[in-house]
Amino acid sequence: MRFSNLLRGAFAALAALSLAACGINSVPAAQEEAKAKWADVEAQFQRRANLIPNLAEVVKGAGENERAILTQVTEARARATSVNITADDLDDPAKVEQYAAAQSQLGAGIGRLLASVEAYPQVQSNQNYLALQSQLEGTENRIAVAIRDYNEAVRKYNTTIRTFPDSVGANVIHGAEPMVPYKAVTEGAEAAPKLDMTAN
């Protein structure tokens, strides 16, 4: 009887160990990590979008060309904030690409606006503008870091669901699909805009 109980206990321990090794815990843990990193990406893009109305107010006094660029940036912001993606959409390349395209257009517009304003010393010397410029530069850096961290979490998750023994649990138990890494969709969009922090 004792031997039978020991055998059952050993079998249960072995079964638990083998299940743990088949992605029961590692697959959802890796997926949740990637989703959390995606939330960081969204938060940084939202931070950038929140800075734009303040930047617009400061730049309104500049020339006509800057007003046209400002309008484009405002419209790009509206498009970027209207493209919604949830953590459940992170395995859909089309949705991730649409989101990335909207964010890239906004980033490019901000870069053009800031570059054009350099011709206006009265705007550049405005303390509010300088503070916003600094915040935007910091936000662009945070975006780059958040995207890098998200892509690393996606790489780990995708590796987990494709390698043995975790692939057994990923495919049989979880029905896991690969997640889509964030990719810049416009030339040079993966680099933060260079902002000149000195007034002319």
PDB file of C-alpha atoms in Angstrom:
ATOM      1  CA  MET A   1       0.000   0.000   0.000  1.00  0.00           C
ATOM      2  CA  ARG A   2       2.783   2.382   0.940  1.00  0.00           C
ATOM      3  CA  PHE A   3       4.626   1.600  -2.282  1.00  0.00           C
ATOM      4  CA  SER A   4       1.448   2.225  -4.243  1.00  0.00           C
ATOM      5  CA  ASN A   5       1.002   5.657  -2.584  1.00  0.00           C
ATOM      6  CA  LEU A   6       4.627   6.518  -3.257  1.00  0.00           C
ATOM      7  CA  LEU A   7       4.236   5.456  -6.857  1.00  0.00           C
ATOM      8  CA  ARG A   8       1.093   7.568  -7.255  1.00  0.00           C
ATOM      9  CA  GLY A   9       2.806  10.553  -5.620  1.00  0.00           C
ATOM     10  CA  ALA A  10       5.821  10.178  -7.871  1.00  0.00           C
ATOM     11  CA  PHE A  11       3.567   9.869 -10.912  1.00  0.00           C
ATOM     12  CA  ALA A  12       1.610  12.992  -9.909  1.00  0.00           C
ATOM     13  CA  ALA A  13       4.845  14.940  -9.375  1.00  0.00           C
ATOM     14  CA  LEU A  14       6.185  13.768 -12.722  1.00  0.00           C
ATOM     15  CA  ALA A  15       2.926  14.685 -14.460  1.00  0.00           C
ATOM     16  CA  ALA A  16       2.943  18.154 -12.855  1.00  0.00           C
ATOM     17  CA  LEU A  17       6.538  18.665 -13.864  1.00  0.00           C
ATOM     18  CA  SER A  18       5.888  17.603 -17.445  1.00  0.00           C
ATOM     19  CA  LEU A  19       2.858  19.882 -17.699  1.00  0.00           C
ATOM     20  CA  ALA A  20       4.875  22.789 -16.345  1.00  0.00           C
ATOM     21  CA  ALA A  21       7.465  22.078 -18.996  1.00  0.00           C
ATOM     22  CA  CYS A  22       4.862  22.079 -21.777  1.00  0.00           C
ATOM     23  CA  GLY A  23       3.979  25.752 -21.686  1.00  0.00           C
ATOM     24  CA  ILE A  24       1.139  25.625 -19.198  1.00  0.00           C
ATOM     25  CA  ASN A  25       2.588  28.588 -17.334  1.00  0.00           C
ATOM     26  CA  SER A  26       5.337  29.913 -19.602  1.00  0.00           C
ATOM     27  CA  VAL A  27       3.126  30.635 -22.620  1.00  0.00           C
ATOM     28  CA  PRO A  28       0.544  32.813 -20.823  1.00  0.00           C
ATOM     29  CA  ALA A  29       3.308  34.464 -18.780  1.00  0.00           C
ATOM     30  CA  ALA A  30       5.199  35.416 -21.945  1.00  0.00           C
ATOM     31  CA  GLN A  31       1.971  36.605 -23.584  1.00  0.00           C
ATOM     32  CA  GLU A  32       1.027  38.773 -20.622  1.00  0.00           C
ATOM     33  CA  GLU A  33       4.530  40.261 -20.538  1.00  0.00           C
ATOM     34  CA  ALA A  34       4.213  41.249 -24.215  1.00  0.00           C
ATOM     35  CA  LYS A  35       0.762  42.730 -23.611  1.00  0.00           C
ATOM     36  CA  ALA A  36       2.089  44.766 -20.696  1.00  0.00           C
ATOM     37  CA  LYS A  37       4.924  46.081 -22.863  1.00  0.00           C
ATOM     38  CA  TRP A  38       2.370  47.000 -25.526  1.00  0.00           C
ATOM     39  CA  ALA A  39       0.481  49.034 -22.950  1.00  0.00           C
ATOM     40  CA  ASP A  40       3.721  50.950 -22.323  1.00  0.00           C
ATOM     41  CA  VAL A  41       4.005  51.688 -26.062  1.00  0.00           C
ATOM     42  CA  GLU A  42       0.440  52.986 -26.153  1.00  0.00           C
ATOM     43  CA  ALA A  43       1.008  55.128 -23.071  1.00  0.00           C
ATOM     44  CA  GLN A  44       4.018  56.822 -24.642  1.00  0.00           C
ATOM     45  CA  PHE A  45       2.178  57.478 -27.914  1.00  0.00           C
ATOM     46  CA  GLN A  46      -0.695  58.941 -25.885  1.00  0.00           C
ATOM     47  CA  ARG A  47       1.753  61.148 -24.001  1.00  0.00           C
ATOM     48  CA  ARG A  48       3.009  62.496 -27.328  1.00  0.00           C
ATOM     49  CA  ALA A  49      -0.527  63.084 -28.570  1.00  0.00           C
ATOM     50  CA  ASN A  50      -1.345  64.983 -25.368  1.00  0.00           C
ATOM     51  CA  LEU A  51       1.563  67.387 -25.918  1.00  0.00           C
ATOM     52  CA  ILE A  52       0.440  68.416 -29.414  1.00  0.00           C
ATOM     53  CA  PRO A  53      -2.439  70.788 -28.454  1.00  0.00           C
ATOM     54  CA  ASN A  54      -0.033  72.749 -26.242  1.00  0.00           C
ATOM     55  CA  LEU A  55       2.559  72.871 -29.007  1.00  0.00           C
ATOM     56  CA  ALA A  56      -0.116  74.059 -31.409  1.00  0.00           C
ATOM     57  CA  GLU A  57      -1.035  76.969 -29.149  1.00  0.00           C
ATOM     58  CA  VAL A  58       2.570  78.129 -28.928  1.00  0.00           C
ATOM     59  CA  VAL A  59       3.219  77.857 -32.672  1.00  0.00           C
ATOM     60  CA  LYS A  60       0.002  79.579 -33.807  1.00  0.00           C
ATOM     61  CA  GLY A  61       1.746  82.930 -34.030  1.00  0.00           C
ATOM     62  CA  ALA A  62       4.296  81.718 -36.563  1.00  0.00           C
ATOM     63  CA  GLY A  63       4.097  82.138 -40.342  1.00  0.00           C
ATOM     64  CA  GLU A  64       1.602  80.727 -42.817  1.00  0.00           C
ATOM     65  CA  ASN A  65       3.794  77.748 -43.761  1.00  0.00           C
ATOM     66  CA  GLU A  66       3.958  76.687 -40.121  1.00  0.00           C
ATOM     67  CA  ARG A  67       0.184  77.000 -39.820  1.00  0.00           C
ATOM     68  CA  ALA A  68      -0.210  74.591 -42.748  1.00  0.00           C
ATOM     69  CA  ILE A  69       2.196  72.124 -41.120  1.00  0.00           C
ATOM     70  CA  LEU A  70       0.425  72.641 -37.794  1.00  0.00           C
ATOM     71  CA  THR A  71      -2.877  71.740 -39.462  1.00  0.00           C
ATOM     72  CA  GLN A  72      -1.285  68.588 -40.883  1.00  0.00           C
ATOM     73  CA  VAL A  73       0.068  67.651 -37.450  1.00  0.00           C
ATOM     74  CA  THR A  74      -3.321  68.246 -35.833  1.00  0.00           C
ATOM     75  CA  GLU A  75      -5.008  66.089 -38.473  1.00  0.00           C
ATOM     76  CA  ALA A  76      -2.332  63.382 -38.100  1.00  0.00           C
ATOM     77  CA  ARG A  77      -2.915  63.447 -34.331  1.00  0.00           C
ATOM     78  CA  ALA A  78      -6.638  62.936 -34.885  1.00  0.00           C
ATOM     79  CA  ARG A  79      -5.945  59.975 -37.191  1.00  0.00           C
ATOM     80  CA  ALA A  80      -3.371  58.493 -34.824  1.00  0.00           C
ATOM     81  CA  THR A  81      -5.662  58.678 -31.805  1.00  0.00           C
ATOM     82  CA  SER A  82      -8.596  57.242 -33.774  1.00  0.00           C
ATOM     83  CA  VAL A  83      -6.722  54.053 -34.689  1.00  0.00           C
ATOM     84  CA  ASN A  84      -7.353  51.755 -31.752  1.00  0.00           C
ATOM     85  CA  ILE A  85      -5.653  48.451 -31.166  1.00  0.00           C
ATOM     86  CA  THR A  86      -6.113  46.196 -28.172  1.00  0.00           C
ATOM     87  CA  ALA A  87      -3.757  43.632 -26.718  1.00  0.00           C
ATOM     88  CA  ASP A  88      -5.947  40.967 -28.329  1.00  0.00           C
ATOM     89  CA  ASP A  89      -5.115  42.422 -31.775  1.00  0.00           C
ATOM     90  CA  LEU A  90      -1.368  41.979 -31.379  1.00  0.00           C
ATOM     91  CA  ASP A  91      -1.416  38.833 -33.516  1.00  0.00           C
ATOM     92  CA  ASP A  92      -3.031  40.700 -36.457  1.00  0.00           C
ATOM     93  CA  PRO A  93      -0.302  42.163 -38.721  1.00  0.00           C
ATOM     94  CA  ALA A  94      -2.753  44.422 -40.595  1.00  0.00           C
ATOM     95  CA  LYS A  95      -4.031  46.114 -37.428  1.00  0.00           C
ATOM     96  CA  VAL A  96      -0.538  46.582 -35.997  1.00  0.00           C
ATOM     97  CA  GLU A  97       0.660  48.018 -39.327  1.00  0.00           C
ATOM     98  CA  GLN A  98      -2.293  50.425 -39.485  1.00  0.00           C
ATOM     99  CA  TYR A  99      -1.506  51.651 -35.977  1.00  0.00           C
ATOM    100  CA  ALA A 100       2.199  52.001 -36.799  1.00  0.00           C
ATOM    101  CA  ALA A 101       1.416  53.935 -39.995  1.00  0.00           C
ATOM    102  CA  ALA A 102      -0.765  56.447 -38.137  1.00  0.00           C
ATOM    103  CA  GLN A 103       1.882  56.957 -35.448  1.00  0.00           C
ATOM    104  CA  SER A 104       4.651  57.326 -38.052  1.00  0.00           C
ATOM    105  CA  GLN A 105       2.697  60.027 -39.904  1.00  0.00           C
ATOM    106  CA  LEU A 106       2.246  61.916 -36.665  1.00  0.00           C
ATOM    107  CA  GLY A 107       5.925  61.620 -35.762  1.00  0.00           C
ATOM    108  CA  ALA A 108       7.000  62.844 -39.192  1.00  0.00           C
ATOM    109  CA  GLY A 109       4.623  65.809 -38.955  1.00  0.00           C
ATOM    110  CA  ILE A 110       5.983  66.799 -35.549  1.00  0.00           C
ATOM    111  CA  GLY A 111       9.521  66.640 -36.919  1.00  0.00           C
ATOM    112  CA  ARG A 112       8.602  68.911 -39.878  1.00  0.00           C
ATOM    113  CA  LEU A 113       6.836  71.372 -37.598  1.00  0.00           C
ATOM    114  CA  LEU A 114       9.724  71.651 -35.166  1.00  0.00           C
ATOM    115  CA  ALA A 115      12.233  72.020 -37.992  1.00  0.00           C
ATOM    116  CA  SER A 116      10.202  74.787 -39.667  1.00  0.00           C
ATOM    117  CA  VAL A 117       9.807  76.737 -36.426  1.00  0.00           C
ATOM    118  CA  GLU A 118      13.583  77.112 -36.181  1.00  0.00           C
ATOM    119  CA  ALA A 119      13.259  80.073 -38.587  1.00  0.00           C
ATOM    120  CA  TYR A 120      11.263  81.997 -35.973  1.00  0.00           C
ATOM    121  CA  PRO A 121      13.434  83.242 -33.098  1.00  0.00           C
ATOM    122  CA  GLN A 122      10.399  84.670 -31.296  1.00  0.00           C
ATOM    123  CA  VAL A 123       8.852  81.191 -31.139  1.00  0.00           C
ATOM    124  CA  GLN A 124      12.120  79.479 -30.294  1.00  0.00           C
ATOM    125  CA  SER A 125      12.791  81.868 -27.439  1.00  0.00           C
ATOM    126  CA  ASN A 126       9.346  81.243 -25.948  1.00  0.00           C
ATOM    127  CA  GLN A 127       9.856  79.315 -22.705  1.00  0.00           C
ATOM    128  CA  ASN A 128       6.673  77.309 -23.242  1.00  0.00           C
ATOM    129  CA  TYR A 129       7.922  76.221 -26.663  1.00  0.00           C
ATOM    130  CA  LEU A 130      11.308  75.237 -25.258  1.00  0.00           C
ATOM    131  CA  ALA A 131       9.654  73.223 -22.487  1.00  0.00           C
ATOM    132  CA  LEU A 132       7.347  71.472 -24.972  1.00  0.00           C
ATOM    133  CA  GLN A 133      10.249  70.793 -27.315  1.00  0.00           C
ATOM    134  CA  SER A 134      12.148  69.197 -24.436  1.00  0.00           C
ATOM    135  CA  GLN A 135       9.120  67.112 -23.424  1.00  0.00           C
ATOM    136  CA  LEU A 136       8.602  65.936 -27.009  1.00  0.00           C
ATOM    137  CA  GLU A 137      12.236  64.920 -27.300  1.00  0.00           C
ATOM    138  CA  GLY A 138      11.970  62.956 -24.057  1.00  0.00           C
ATOM    139  CA  THR A 139       8.722  61.362 -25.212  1.00  0.00           C
ATOM    140  CA  GLU A 140      10.234  60.286 -28.536  1.00  0.00           C
ATOM    141  CA  ASN A 141      13.048  58.632 -26.612  1.00  0.00           C
ATOM    142  CA  ARG A 142      10.516  56.909 -24.307  1.00  0.00           C
ATOM    143  CA  ILE A 143       8.605  55.703 -27.367  1.00  0.00           C
ATOM    144  CA  ALA A 144      11.766  54.195 -28.832  1.00  0.00           C
ATOM    145  CA  VAL A 145      12.543  52.405 -25.544  1.00  0.00           C
ATOM    146  CA  ALA A 146       8.946  51.180 -25.137  1.00  0.00           C
ATOM    147  CA  ILE A 147       8.920  49.800 -28.697  1.00  0.00           C
ATOM    148  CA  ARG A 148      12.266  48.073 -28.139  1.00  0.00           C
ATOM    149  CA  ASP A 149      10.988  46.496 -24.905  1.00  0.00           C
ATOM    150  CA  TYR A 150       7.732  45.420 -26.565  1.00  0.00           C
ATOM    151  CA  ASN A 151       9.566  43.841 -29.504  1.00  0.00           C
ATOM    152  CA  GLU A 152      11.842  41.945 -27.108  1.00  0.00           C
ATOM    153  CA  ALA A 153       8.809  40.636 -25.180  1.00  0.00           C
ATOM    154  CA  VAL A 154       7.180  39.590 -28.486  1.00  0.00           C
ATOM    155  CA  ARG A 155      10.402  37.845 -29.530  1.00  0.00           C
ATOM    156  CA  LYS A 156      10.447  35.900 -26.246  1.00  0.00           C
ATOM    157  CA  TYR A 157       6.758  34.985 -26.553  1.00  0.00           C
ATOM    158  CA  ASN A 158       7.076  33.907 -30.192  1.00  0.00           C
ATOM    159  CA  THR A 159      10.164  31.848 -29.336  1.00  0.00           C
ATOM    160  CA  THR A 160       8.342  30.251 -26.404  1.00  0.00           C
ATOM    161  CA  ILE A 161       5.369  29.116 -28.475  1.00  0.00           C
ATOM    162  CA  ARG A 162       7.597  27.742 -31.233  1.00  0.00           C
ATOM    163  CA  THR A 163      10.130  25.768 -29.209  1.00  0.00           C
ATOM    164  CA  PHE A 164       9.762  22.377 -27.598  1.00  0.00           C
ATOM    165  CA  PRO A 165       8.444  21.534 -25.049  1.00  0.00           C
ATOM    166  CA  ASP A 166       6.498  24.811 -24.635  1.00  0.00           C
ATOM    167  CA  SER A 167       5.136  24.501 -28.184  1.00  0.00           C
ATOM    168  CA  VAL A 168       3.115  21.461 -27.045  1.00  0.00           C
ATOM    169  CA  GLY A 169       1.177  23.483 -24.498  1.00  0.00           C
ATOM    170  CA  ALA A 170       1.081  26.546 -26.759  1.00  0.00           C
ATOM    171  CA  ASN A 171      -0.574  24.692 -29.620  1.00  0.00           C
ATOM    172  CA  VAL A 172      -2.606  22.027 -27.843  1.00  0.00           C
ATOM    173  CA  ILE A 173      -3.784  23.848 -24.745  1.00  0.00           C
ATOM    174  CA  HIS A 174      -3.594  27.563 -25.519  1.00  0.00           C
ATOM    175  CA  GLY A 175      -4.025  27.696 -29.305  1.00  0.00           C
ATOM    176  CA  ALA A 176      -1.334  30.383 -29.272  1.00  0.00           C
ATOM    177  CA  GLU A 177      -0.718  32.578 -32.309  1.00  0.00           C
ATOM    178  CA  PRO A 178       2.507  34.532 -32.888  1.00  0.00           C
ATOM    179  CA  MET A 179       2.360  38.202 -31.917  1.00  0.00           C
ATOM    180  CA  VAL A 180       3.405  40.938 -34.325  1.00  0.00           C
ATOM    181  CA  PRO A 181       6.464  43.044 -33.512  1.00  0.00           C
ATOM    182  CA  TYR A 182       6.159  46.797 -33.967  1.00  0.00           C
ATOM    183  CA  LYS A 183       7.875  47.967 -37.151  1.00  0.00           C
ATOM    184  CA  ALA A 184       8.323  51.472 -38.487  1.00  0.00           C
ATOM    185  CA  VAL A 185       6.296  51.795 -41.672  1.00  0.00           C
ATOM    186  CA  THR A 186       7.920  54.916 -43.056  1.00  0.00           C
ATOM    187  CA  GLU A 187      11.577  55.460 -43.881  1.00  0.00           C
ATOM    188  CA  GLY A 188      13.478  56.588 -40.808  1.00  0.00           C
ATOM    189  CA  ALA A 189      10.407  56.498 -38.565  1.00  0.00           C
ATOM    190  CA  GLU A 190      12.160  54.210 -36.107  1.00  0.00           C
ATOM    191  CA  ALA A 191      14.509  57.073 -35.171  1.00  0.00           C
ATOM    192  CA  ALA A 192      13.365  59.851 -32.872  1.00  0.00           C
ATOM    193  CA  PRO A 193      13.264  63.253 -34.585  1.00  0.00           C
ATOM    194  CA  LYS A 194      16.320  65.366 -33.932  1.00  0.00           C
ATOM    195  CA  LEU A 195      15.231  68.454 -32.069  1.00  0.00           C
ATOM    196  CA  ASP A 196      17.463  71.510 -31.923  1.00  0.00           C
ATOM    197  CA  MET A 197      17.321  72.649 -28.335  1.00  0.00           C
ATOM    198  CA  THR A 198      19.144  75.946 -28.956  1.00  0.00           C
ATOM    199  CA  ALA A 199      17.435  79.126 -29.954  1.00  0.00           C
ATOM    200  CA  ASN A 200      18.828  81.152 -32.897  1.00  0.00           C
TER     201      ASN A 200
END
